[in-house]
Amino acid sequence: MTSGAKRKASASAASMSTTAAMRLALLGLLVVSLLLQTTAAGRVNVVLLGATGNLAEKYLWQGLYNIHEAGLKTGDEMFVYAAATKDASKSSPILQRILANNITASSPESKAAFLARVSSYVQLRSEEQYAALGERMLEDMRASGETEAGRLLYLSVPPKFFGPIADNINKHLRPQGKNAWLRVIVEKPFGVDTSSAESLAASLYESLDKDEILLVDHYMGKSGLHGIRDFVKANSLPDFVGKNRRVSRVEIGMLETEDCKGRTGFYEEVGVLRDTMQNHLMMMLALLGMDADTSVAGAAEADARKLVFEQLSAASLDRVARIAQYASYHDHVNEDRAKWDEPLLEERSMTPTYAHVVLKLQGANDVLDNVPIHFKSGKALSTRRAYTELHFDDGEVLIFNLQGPAGASGAKGALVAASSALPSFQAPSDWEVKDIEGFGRVAMAPDGPFAYEVLLRAGLEGVREHFVRLDEVLESWRVWTPLLEEIEAGKVAHRLEAYKHGAEIFASDSKDEKEIPRDEL
Ligand SMILES: O=C1O[C@H](COP(=O)(O)O)[C@@H](O)[C@H](O)[C@H]1O
């Protein structure tokens, strides 16, 4: 090569490398600016609908405060609009009382900082009120100069309101800005039976995209529930149970000491079957019955949960061992009605506050197939406990305890407790495992944030795995709808017992329970 040619070649190499360097720099700038665009903190507007209700009072406000205090992983700043359907003269003082008394804060300054981000009470009933809230949000953002990252609407209201609310959200409360997201969290129960859940889904889809809807079952936010799944995955139930032992019954329970006073308006529409059995208890069963090989999370896990529901027999009155209402329930209904200036009930309501229903799985693994599954749940009982128990034919018991004392082991906080003759089990490495004299091995999962905080955060940060899928919910309604229809047709009247507040109606050897022969399940 001549020296001229060499110069040319090296000049062109130099110019190529300059061009390449410039391109790289430009690319770098582009990536940085894209990153800045996607990671720049913005404002997240939360609309809490049902802000004065029981759920908000007990959990949602505390959850929002905790998230404000710890901050969002996205770096966004959260502002809350406190809304409900009733008029301000009644609801505003209730909101003030809740905000003053129901938030435990790390310091008065931190609480004040949170409250500075909470709006005064907003009534959301008419379309004009939704439009006014939309305007107010825009005004607030204009005033502060913030960009909207997204909007989370939490619907803590009875299911009959979901459709009209979604319509109003679509018309008046969609976030502004190209990249701003909209997520609408819908509280359970989703519908009141199969057909209402289907039409509810259809009416929500008219206004909202599928991805904008998040269905809540707050048990999905409990570490205890995931503990069942972790145990099943780590141990494989058939291996744990072994060849010489059989499960004679499974008991899934959610017992509460609290009664319905103050929330009978909601409870009258649901009763115990829709309030806890169709959702929380079903989730406890799903994670127990799920295929142990399911090593993937997310969609595959939802498929596996749904499969368990498909294997479950439908509920009907002949599978009800006991159905009852606590004796002062009627008075509680009328006290609440008087408070809201509503006409009093003269006839006794037929809403069950306790039920024990026995179903079975068909086509499940060898351990659970055709085994009676006892679902028990109720209000105003002597104990607060949520659990899944496997009772073996030799009297041994394996307990998954989600809250309350762990049954026979007596160990509060135990997540898994296996009586002494059972094989030793594998526990995830971060669980504390110990032996309890006279009982057996117990394991405790580390403490985490409470369920509603987990779910609110998941909604704000866009983590969909913590929510349930519509097809699972519909499959669960398939199980419970036949019994609900019988109850609604008045067929429960002669079976609905009254029990004393604080009773032990759930004790399994009670003589008053209807025996359901195994071959009739
Ligand atoms: O969803 C509901 O759950 C609560 C009980 O939740 P927990 O986390 O304390 O077990 C129950 O009181 C309420 O009636 C029901 O709607």
Short mmCIF file of N, CA and C in Angstrom, two decimals, residues 321-322 354 356 376 497 504-515:
data_model
loop_
_atom_site.label_atom_id
_atom_site.label_comp_id
_atom_site.label_asym_id
_atom_site.label_seq_id
_atom_site.Cartn_x
_atom_site.Cartn_y
_atom_site.Cartn_z
N ALA A 321 -72.96 -29.28 56.54
CA ALA A 321 -73.03 -29.96 57.84
C ALA A 321 -73.73 -29.05 58.85
N ARG A 322 -73.53 -27.75 58.69
CA ARG A 322 -74.14 -26.81 59.62
C ARG A 322 -74.20 -25.43 58.99
N TYR A 354 -72.33 -18.29 59.80
CA TYR A 354 -71.42 -19.43 60.00
C TYR A 354 -71.85 -20.55 59.06
N HIS A 356 -70.53 -24.69 57.63
CA HIS A 356 -69.59 -25.83 57.54
C HIS A 356 -70.09 -26.66 56.37
N LYS A 376 -64.93 -24.46 56.87
CA LYS A 376 -65.65 -23.88 58.02
C LYS A 376 -65.31 -22.42 58.14
N GLU A 497 -79.59 -22.28 62.08
CA GLU A 497 -79.61 -22.24 63.56
C GLU A 497 -79.21 -20.86 64.05
N GLU A 504 -68.59 -21.93 70.26
CA GLU A 504 -67.60 -22.83 69.64
C GLU A 504 -68.32 -23.73 68.65
N ILE A 505 -69.16 -23.15 67.87
CA ILE A 505 -70.00 -23.92 66.96
C ILE A 505 -69.16 -24.73 65.95
N PHE A 506 -67.91 -24.32 65.78
CA PHE A 506 -67.05 -24.97 64.79
C PHE A 506 -66.42 -26.27 65.29
N ALA A 507 -66.59 -26.58 66.60
CA ALA A 507 -65.93 -27.78 67.14
C ALA A 507 -66.40 -28.99 66.33
N SER A 508 -65.46 -29.80 65.87
CA SER A 508 -65.82 -30.77 64.83
C SER A 508 -66.66 -31.94 65.32
N ASP A 509 -66.63 -32.24 66.63
CA ASP A 509 -67.39 -33.41 67.07
C ASP A 509 -68.79 -33.03 67.58
N SER A 510 -69.25 -31.83 67.18
CA SER A 510 -70.54 -31.39 67.69
C SER A 510 -71.67 -32.34 67.24
N LYS A 511 -72.53 -32.69 68.20
CA LYS A 511 -73.63 -33.63 67.89
C LYS A 511 -74.68 -33.01 66.98
N ASP A 512 -74.69 -31.65 66.93
CA ASP A 512 -75.72 -30.99 66.12
C ASP A 512 -75.39 -30.98 64.63
N GLU A 513 -74.20 -31.41 64.29
CA GLU A 513 -73.84 -31.33 62.88
C GLU A 513 -74.47 -32.45 62.08
N LYS A 514 -74.82 -32.11 60.85
CA LYS A 514 -75.35 -33.15 59.97
C LYS A 514 -74.17 -34.00 59.48
N GLU A 515 -74.29 -35.30 59.66
CA GLU A 515 -73.26 -36.22 59.14
C GLU A 515 -73.41 -36.29 57.62
#
